[in-house]
XYZ file of C-alpha atoms in Angstrom:
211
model
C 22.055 -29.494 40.131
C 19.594 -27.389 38.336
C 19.499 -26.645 34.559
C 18.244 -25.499 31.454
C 17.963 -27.722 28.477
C 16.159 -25.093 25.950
C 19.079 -25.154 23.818
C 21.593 -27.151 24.104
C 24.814 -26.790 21.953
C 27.609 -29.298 21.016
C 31.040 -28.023 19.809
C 32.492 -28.824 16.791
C 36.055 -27.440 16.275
C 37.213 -29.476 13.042
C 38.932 -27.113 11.226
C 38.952 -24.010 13.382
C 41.696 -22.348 15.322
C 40.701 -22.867 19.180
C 40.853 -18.937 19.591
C 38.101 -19.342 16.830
C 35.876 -21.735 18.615
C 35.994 -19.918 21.780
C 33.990 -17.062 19.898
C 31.849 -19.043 18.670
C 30.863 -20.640 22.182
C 31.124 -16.763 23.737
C 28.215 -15.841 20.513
C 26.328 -18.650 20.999
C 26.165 -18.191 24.869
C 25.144 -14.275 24.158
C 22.337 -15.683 21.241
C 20.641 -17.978 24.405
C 22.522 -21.415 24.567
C 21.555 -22.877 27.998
C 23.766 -25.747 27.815
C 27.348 -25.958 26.186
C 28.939 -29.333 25.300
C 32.694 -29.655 24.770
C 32.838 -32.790 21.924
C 36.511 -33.821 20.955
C 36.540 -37.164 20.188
C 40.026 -37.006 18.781
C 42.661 -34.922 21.383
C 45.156 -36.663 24.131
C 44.237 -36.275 27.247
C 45.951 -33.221 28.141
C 45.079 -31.124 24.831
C 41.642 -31.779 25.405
C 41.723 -30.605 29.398
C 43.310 -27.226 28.244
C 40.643 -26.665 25.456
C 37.919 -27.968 28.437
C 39.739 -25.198 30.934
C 39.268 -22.953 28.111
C 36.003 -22.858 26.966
C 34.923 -23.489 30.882
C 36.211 -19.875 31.445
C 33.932 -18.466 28.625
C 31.012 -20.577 29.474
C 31.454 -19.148 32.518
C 31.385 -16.044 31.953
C 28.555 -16.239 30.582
C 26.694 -18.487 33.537
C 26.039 -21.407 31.385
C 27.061 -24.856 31.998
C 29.413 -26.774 30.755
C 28.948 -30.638 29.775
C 32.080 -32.688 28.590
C 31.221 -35.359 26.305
C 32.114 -38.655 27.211
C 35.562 -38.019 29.404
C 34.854 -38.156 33.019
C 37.984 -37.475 33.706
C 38.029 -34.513 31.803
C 34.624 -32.975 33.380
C 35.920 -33.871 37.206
C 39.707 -31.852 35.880
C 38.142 -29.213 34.662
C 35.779 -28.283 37.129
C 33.025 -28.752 34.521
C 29.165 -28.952 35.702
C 28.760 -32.480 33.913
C 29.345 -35.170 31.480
C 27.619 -36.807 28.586
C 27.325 -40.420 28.062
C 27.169 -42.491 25.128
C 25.814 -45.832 24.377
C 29.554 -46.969 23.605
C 30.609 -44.717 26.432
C 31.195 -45.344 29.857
C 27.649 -46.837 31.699
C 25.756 -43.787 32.725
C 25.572 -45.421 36.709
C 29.524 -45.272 36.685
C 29.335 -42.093 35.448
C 27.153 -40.906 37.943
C 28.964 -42.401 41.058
C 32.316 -41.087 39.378
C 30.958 -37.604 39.054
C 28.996 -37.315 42.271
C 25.262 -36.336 43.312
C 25.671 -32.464 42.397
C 26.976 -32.653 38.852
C 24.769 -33.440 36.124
C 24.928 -36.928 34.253
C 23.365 -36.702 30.630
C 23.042 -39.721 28.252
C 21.810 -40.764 24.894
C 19.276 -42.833 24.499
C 17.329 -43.985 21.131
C 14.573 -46.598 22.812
C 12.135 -45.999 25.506
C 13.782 -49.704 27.349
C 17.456 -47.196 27.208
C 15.883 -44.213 27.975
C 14.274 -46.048 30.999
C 17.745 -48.079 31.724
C 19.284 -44.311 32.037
C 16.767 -43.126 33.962
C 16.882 -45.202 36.700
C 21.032 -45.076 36.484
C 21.170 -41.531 37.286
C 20.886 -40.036 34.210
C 19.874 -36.171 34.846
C 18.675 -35.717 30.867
C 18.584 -37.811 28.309
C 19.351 -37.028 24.671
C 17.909 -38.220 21.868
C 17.901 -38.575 17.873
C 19.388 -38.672 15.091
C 15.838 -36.519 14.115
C 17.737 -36.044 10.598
C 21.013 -36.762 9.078
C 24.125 -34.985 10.325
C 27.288 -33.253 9.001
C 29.542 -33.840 12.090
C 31.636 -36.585 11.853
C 29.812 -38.425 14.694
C 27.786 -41.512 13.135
C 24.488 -41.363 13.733
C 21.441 -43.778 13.505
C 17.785 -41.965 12.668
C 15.421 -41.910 15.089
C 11.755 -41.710 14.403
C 9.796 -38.889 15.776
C 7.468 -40.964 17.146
C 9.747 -42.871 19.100
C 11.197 -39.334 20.639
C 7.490 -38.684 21.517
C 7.472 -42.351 23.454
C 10.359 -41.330 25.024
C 9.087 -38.152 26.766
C 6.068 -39.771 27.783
C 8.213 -42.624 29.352
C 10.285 -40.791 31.561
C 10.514 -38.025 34.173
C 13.859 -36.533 33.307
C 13.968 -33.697 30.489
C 14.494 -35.153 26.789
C 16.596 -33.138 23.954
C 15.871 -34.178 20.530
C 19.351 -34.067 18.801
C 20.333 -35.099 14.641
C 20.171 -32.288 12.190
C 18.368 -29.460 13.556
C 17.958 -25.686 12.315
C 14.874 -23.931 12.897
C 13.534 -24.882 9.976
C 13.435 -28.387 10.392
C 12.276 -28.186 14.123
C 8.422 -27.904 13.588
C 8.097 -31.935 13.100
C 9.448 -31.842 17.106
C 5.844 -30.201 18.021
C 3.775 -31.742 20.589
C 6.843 -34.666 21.297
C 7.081 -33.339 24.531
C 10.678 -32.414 24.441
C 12.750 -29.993 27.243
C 15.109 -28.348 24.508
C 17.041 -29.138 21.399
C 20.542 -30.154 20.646
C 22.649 -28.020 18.167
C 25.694 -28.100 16.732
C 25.924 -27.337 12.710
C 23.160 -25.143 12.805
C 25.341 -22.813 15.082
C 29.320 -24.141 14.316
C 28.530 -23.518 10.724
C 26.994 -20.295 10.382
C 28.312 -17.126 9.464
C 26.733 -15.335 12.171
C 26.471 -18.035 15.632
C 25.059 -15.668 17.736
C 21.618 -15.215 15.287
C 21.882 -18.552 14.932
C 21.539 -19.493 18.642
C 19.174 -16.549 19.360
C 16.321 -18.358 15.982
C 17.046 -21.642 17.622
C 16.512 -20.216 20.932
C 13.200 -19.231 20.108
C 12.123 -22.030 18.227
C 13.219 -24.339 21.418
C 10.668 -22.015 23.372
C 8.303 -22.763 20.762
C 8.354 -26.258 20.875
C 8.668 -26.883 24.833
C 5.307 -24.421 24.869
C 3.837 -27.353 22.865
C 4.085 -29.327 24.563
């Protein structure tokens, strides 16, 4: 399945109603997200397959794909395009047998020997970071720059550098060699998503033009 990493945003719906979150993924589709990730680490089973069902129909709307972190079960039930993978998660070659040769498998990966491990699993992107600390709740280990840089040059899938990004912060990413950028703060948490997607947007261009 074909796709576009540029920018890549993660969902975040602590403390938000979901008709509340559902604008915010409608704003940050019409600002230039290319990728949307549905991330609930904490719902049953069937709450988060009716938030899944109802973000899919704005992502939708809006042609842009949508990746369920870490529940297979939930991407397959929803009709979603993909699934994420964590290192804790479920291995990404299970994932990919699970979900089939035309959905798209993404992973995390934080050392060239796991990026490479992914790779050859099935992996379809691989994402990687922390870059810089993070608000979400998620914990998160720091990954050098350099090491993202390795990364790219290591494998043949894209690479989106994830942890803390704004477009303020993203210049350090120049010349790594990434595909696009992971956001989720920088867009959840601003007053205005939509301007917010469209700076990172650019910026992503920037950086893959860098490469």
């Amino acid at each position: 399945m074909t796709f576009d990493p540029t920018l890549y945003f993660i969902t975040d719906s602590t403390g938000l109603t979901q008709a509340r979150l559902l604008e915010i993924v409608a704003e940050a589709c019409q600002g230039g997200a290319t990728l949307v990730q549905l991330r609930e680490k904490n719902r049953s089973t069937r709450a988060c397959l009716e938030l899944a069902l109802a973000v899919k129909t704005v992502t939708d709307a809006y042609q842009v794909p949508l990746i369920i972190d870490d529940r297979v079960d939930i991407a397959l039930a929803s009709g979603a395009a993909g699934v994420h993978v964590g290192a804790e998660d479920m291995p990404v070659a299970l994932a990919r047998r699970l979900m089939g040769p035309d959905r798209i498998v993404g992973a995390t990966a934080k050392t060239v020997d796991r990026a490479l491990q992914a790779q050859e699993e099935g992996a379809d992107y691989l994402g990687v970071g922390a870059i810089y600390p993070t608000t979400t709740k998620v914990v998160t280990v720091i990954t050098k720059v350099s090491t993202l840089t390795e990364i790219c040059q290591a494998v043949q899938v894209p690479v989106c550098a994830i942890g803390g990004l704004n477009p303020t912060n993203c210049d350090v990413l120049a010349g790594s060699g990434i595909s696009g950028i992971c956001a989720v703060s920088a867009i959840m948490k601003s007053e205005d998503p939509r301007q917010a997607a469209s700076l990172l947007r650019q910026k992503a261009e920037e950086l893959k033009a860098s490469r």
